[in-house]
Amino acid sequence: MALEPGPHGKTTVWCTTVVAADQPGTTGPMGLDGTVDVGLQGGPRAVDRVVAALSHAFVVEDRGTVAGDQEKEVDLLIRAG
């Protein structure tokens, strides 16, 4: 994980997690102090699996999707449920 100073005093966090299971885990709702912007980019199946995993732990608002033939990019806003 890498932290970088972002605009307006916010912090940008870069991290990678590989989801190995075909089904999302049983993680319950998790707490956040506010909302978090999440940008995902990668293969369509992998991006969909990460979105599904996030949806089990947070309230997820899809703010836009761009799909190509080999890659998918999703902009999300997540908050505690």
mmCIF file with all atom_site columns, C-alpha atoms in Angstrom:
data_model
loop_
_atom_site.group_PDB
_atom_site.id
_atom_site.type_symbol
_atom_site.label_atom_id
_atom_site.label_alt_id
_atom_site.label_comp_id
_atom_site.label_asym_id
_atom_site.label_entity_id
_atom_site.label_seq_id
_atom_site.pdbx_PDB_ins_code
_atom_site.Cartn_x
_atom_site.Cartn_y
_atom_site.Cartn_z
_atom_site.occupancy
_atom_site.B_iso_or_equiv
_atom_site.pdbx_formal_charge
_atom_site.auth_seq_id
_atom_site.auth_comp_id
_atom_site.auth_asym_id
_atom_site.auth_atom_id
_atom_site.pdbx_PDB_model_num
ATOM 1  C CA . MET A 1 1  ? 0.000   0.000   0.000   1.00 0.00 ? 1  MET A CA 1
ATOM 2  C CA . ALA A 1 2  ? 1.229   3.487   -0.802  1.00 0.00 ? 2  ALA A CA 1
ATOM 3  C CA . LEU A 1 3  ? -0.114  6.768   0.513   1.00 0.00 ? 3  LEU A CA 1
ATOM 4  C CA . GLU A 1 4  ? 0.148   10.001  -1.437  1.00 0.00 ? 4  GLU A CA 1
ATOM 5  C CA . PRO A 1 5  ? -1.013  13.508  -0.543  1.00 0.00 ? 5  PRO A CA 1
ATOM 6  C CA . GLY A 1 6  ? -4.024  14.393  -2.648  1.00 0.00 ? 6  GLY A CA 1
ATOM 7  C CA . PRO A 1 7  ? -5.876  17.576  -3.527  1.00 0.00 ? 7  PRO A CA 1
ATOM 8  C CA . HIS A 1 8  ? -7.654  19.548  -0.816  1.00 0.00 ? 8  HIS A CA 1
ATOM 9  C CA . GLY A 1 9  ? -5.807  17.795  2.020   1.00 0.00 ? 9  GLY A CA 1
ATOM 10 C CA . LYS A 1 10 ? -7.179  14.349  1.144   1.00 0.00 ? 10 LYS A CA 1
ATOM 11 C CA . THR A 1 11 ? -4.988  11.263  0.946   1.00 0.00 ? 11 THR A CA 1
ATOM 12 C CA . THR A 1 12 ? -4.769  8.975   -2.073  1.00 0.00 ? 12 THR A CA 1
ATOM 13 C CA . VAL A 1 13 ? -4.219  5.301   -1.229  1.00 0.00 ? 13 VAL A CA 1
ATOM 14 C CA . TRP A 1 14 ? -2.853  2.876   -3.802  1.00 0.00 ? 14 TRP A CA 1
ATOM 15 C CA . CYS A 1 15 ? -3.197  -0.797  -2.956  1.00 0.00 ? 15 CYS A CA 1
ATOM 16 C CA . THR A 1 16 ? -3.803  -4.115  -4.646  1.00 0.00 ? 16 THR A CA 1
ATOM 17 C CA . THR A 1 17 ? -5.626  -7.172  -3.391  1.00 0.00 ? 17 THR A CA 1
ATOM 18 C CA . VAL A 1 18 ? -6.084  -10.357 -5.377  1.00 0.00 ? 18 VAL A CA 1
ATOM 19 C CA . VAL A 1 19 ? -9.450  -12.052 -4.861  1.00 0.00 ? 19 VAL A CA 1
ATOM 20 C CA . ALA A 1 20 ? -8.873  -15.796 -5.089  1.00 0.00 ? 20 ALA A CA 1
ATOM 21 C CA . ALA A 1 21 ? -12.338 -17.218 -4.385  1.00 0.00 ? 21 ALA A CA 1
ATOM 22 C CA . ASP A 1 22 ? -15.116 -17.402 -6.971  1.00 0.00 ? 22 ASP A CA 1
ATOM 23 C CA . GLN A 1 23 ? -17.655 -16.196 -4.405  1.00 0.00 ? 23 GLN A CA 1
ATOM 24 C CA . PRO A 1 24 ? -17.361 -13.018 -2.332  1.00 0.00 ? 24 PRO A CA 1
ATOM 25 C CA . GLY A 1 25 ? -16.456 -13.527 1.309   1.00 0.00 ? 25 GLY A CA 1
ATOM 26 C CA . THR A 1 26 ? -18.818 -13.230 4.220   1.00 0.00 ? 26 THR A CA 1
ATOM 27 C CA . THR A 1 27 ? -17.466 -9.901  5.419   1.00 0.00 ? 27 THR A CA 1
ATOM 28 C CA . GLY A 1 28 ? -20.166 -7.895  7.137   1.00 0.00 ? 28 GLY A CA 1
ATOM 29 C CA . PRO A 1 29 ? -20.637 -4.134  7.086   1.00 0.00 ? 29 PRO A CA 1
ATOM 30 C CA . MET A 1 30 ? -17.537 -2.154  7.980   1.00 0.00 ? 30 MET A CA 1
ATOM 31 C CA . GLY A 1 31 ? -17.233 1.328   9.421   1.00 0.00 ? 31 GLY A CA 1
ATOM 32 C CA . LEU A 1 32 ? -15.906 4.359   7.580   1.00 0.00 ? 32 LEU A CA 1
ATOM 33 C CA . ASP A 1 33 ? -15.628 7.914   8.857   1.00 0.00 ? 33 ASP A CA 1
ATOM 34 C CA . GLY A 1 34 ? -17.040 9.262   5.589   1.00 0.00 ? 34 GLY A CA 1
ATOM 35 C CA . THR A 1 35 ? -17.249 8.425   1.918   1.00 0.00 ? 35 THR A CA 1
ATOM 36 C CA . VAL A 1 36 ? -14.383 7.024   -0.135  1.00 0.00 ? 36 VAL A CA 1
ATOM 37 C CA . ASP A 1 37 ? -13.854 7.417   -3.879  1.00 0.00 ? 37 ASP A CA 1
ATOM 38 C CA . VAL A 1 38 ? -12.768 4.113   -5.416  1.00 0.00 ? 38 VAL A CA 1
ATOM 39 C CA . GLY A 1 39 ? -11.361 3.749   -8.916  1.00 0.00 ? 39 GLY A CA 1
ATOM 40 C CA . LEU A 1 40 ? -10.950 0.226   -10.286 1.00 0.00 ? 40 LEU A CA 1
ATOM 41 C CA . GLN A 1 41 ? -9.331  -0.734  -13.558 1.00 0.00 ? 41 GLN A CA 1
ATOM 42 C CA . GLY A 1 42 ? -8.560  -4.165  -14.956 1.00 0.00 ? 42 GLY A CA 1
ATOM 43 C CA . GLY A 1 43 ? -10.065 -7.202  -16.597 1.00 0.00 ? 43 GLY A CA 1
ATOM 44 C CA . PRO A 1 44 ? -13.890 -7.150  -16.579 1.00 0.00 ? 44 PRO A CA 1
ATOM 45 C CA . ARG A 1 45 ? -14.262 -10.305 -14.479 1.00 0.00 ? 45 ARG A CA 1
ATOM 46 C CA . ALA A 1 46 ? -11.731 -9.148  -11.889 1.00 0.00 ? 46 ALA A CA 1
ATOM 47 C CA . VAL A 1 47 ? -13.297 -5.685  -11.609 1.00 0.00 ? 47 VAL A CA 1
ATOM 48 C CA . ASP A 1 48 ? -16.780 -7.210  -11.225 1.00 0.00 ? 48 ASP A CA 1
ATOM 49 C CA . ARG A 1 49 ? -15.505 -9.499  -8.452  1.00 0.00 ? 49 ARG A CA 1
ATOM 50 C CA . VAL A 1 50 ? -13.973 -6.596  -6.533  1.00 0.00 ? 50 VAL A CA 1
ATOM 51 C CA . VAL A 1 51 ? -17.192 -4.557  -6.883  1.00 0.00 ? 51 VAL A CA 1
ATOM 52 C CA . ALA A 1 52 ? -19.179 -7.550  -5.570  1.00 0.00 ? 52 ALA A CA 1
ATOM 53 C CA . ALA A 1 53 ? -16.809 -7.941  -2.606  1.00 0.00 ? 53 ALA A CA 1
ATOM 54 C CA . LEU A 1 54 ? -17.039 -4.219  -1.786  1.00 0.00 ? 54 LEU A CA 1
ATOM 55 C CA . SER A 1 55 ? -20.842 -4.409  -2.021  1.00 0.00 ? 55 SER A CA 1
ATOM 56 C CA . HIS A 1 56 ? -20.896 -6.982  0.788   1.00 0.00 ? 56 HIS A CA 1
ATOM 57 C CA . ALA A 1 57 ? -19.026 -4.660  3.155   1.00 0.00 ? 57 ALA A CA 1
ATOM 58 C CA . PHE A 1 58 ? -20.174 -1.172  2.107   1.00 0.00 ? 58 PHE A CA 1
ATOM 59 C CA . VAL A 1 59 ? -22.956 0.791   0.446   1.00 0.00 ? 59 VAL A CA 1
ATOM 60 C CA . VAL A 1 60 ? -21.649 1.177   -3.111  1.00 0.00 ? 60 VAL A CA 1
ATOM 61 C CA . GLU A 1 61 ? -22.723 3.910   -5.527  1.00 0.00 ? 61 GLU A CA 1
ATOM 62 C CA . ASP A 1 62 ? -21.649 3.345   -9.140  1.00 0.00 ? 62 ASP A CA 1
ATOM 63 C CA . ARG A 1 63 ? -20.555 6.723   -10.482 1.00 0.00 ? 63 ARG A CA 1
ATOM 64 C CA . GLY A 1 64 ? -19.650 5.519   -13.941 1.00 0.00 ? 64 GLY A CA 1
ATOM 65 C CA . THR A 1 65 ? -18.260 2.629   -15.933 1.00 0.00 ? 65 THR A CA 1
ATOM 66 C CA . VAL A 1 66 ? -16.137 2.547   -19.071 1.00 0.00 ? 66 VAL A CA 1
ATOM 67 C CA . ALA A 1 67 ? -15.797 -0.848  -20.729 1.00 0.00 ? 67 ALA A CA 1
ATOM 68 C CA . GLY A 1 68 ? -13.350 -1.744  -23.449 1.00 0.00 ? 68 GLY A CA 1
ATOM 69 C CA . ASP A 1 69 ? -12.739 -5.038  -25.191 1.00 0.00 ? 69 ASP A CA 1
ATOM 70 C CA . GLN A 1 70 ? -10.025 -6.129  -22.739 1.00 0.00 ? 70 GLN A CA 1
ATOM 71 C CA . GLU A 1 71 ? -10.427 -3.825  -19.766 1.00 0.00 ? 71 GLU A CA 1
ATOM 72 C CA . LYS A 1 72 ? -13.056 -2.224  -17.549 1.00 0.00 ? 72 LYS A CA 1
ATOM 73 C CA . GLU A 1 73 ? -12.835 0.953   -15.489 1.00 0.00 ? 73 GLU A CA 1
ATOM 74 C CA . VAL A 1 74 ? -15.306 1.707   -12.686 1.00 0.00 ? 74 VAL A CA 1
ATOM 75 C CA . ASP A 1 75 ? -15.666 4.793   -10.503 1.00 0.00 ? 75 ASP A CA 1
ATOM 76 C CA . LEU A 1 76 ? -17.391 4.087   -7.173  1.00 0.00 ? 76 LEU A CA 1
ATOM 77 C CA . LEU A 1 77 ? -18.299 5.974   -4.054  1.00 0.00 ? 77 LEU A CA 1
ATOM 78 C CA . ILE A 1 78 ? -18.459 3.772   -0.950  1.00 0.00 ? 78 ILE A CA 1
ATOM 79 C CA . ARG A 1 79 ? -19.722 4.474   2.559   1.00 0.00 ? 79 ARG A CA 1
ATOM 80 C CA . ALA A 1 80 ? -20.526 2.507   5.677   1.00 0.00 ? 80 ALA A CA 1
ATOM 81 C CA . GLY A 1 81 ? -23.837 0.671   5.682   1.00 0.00 ? 81 GLY A CA 1
#
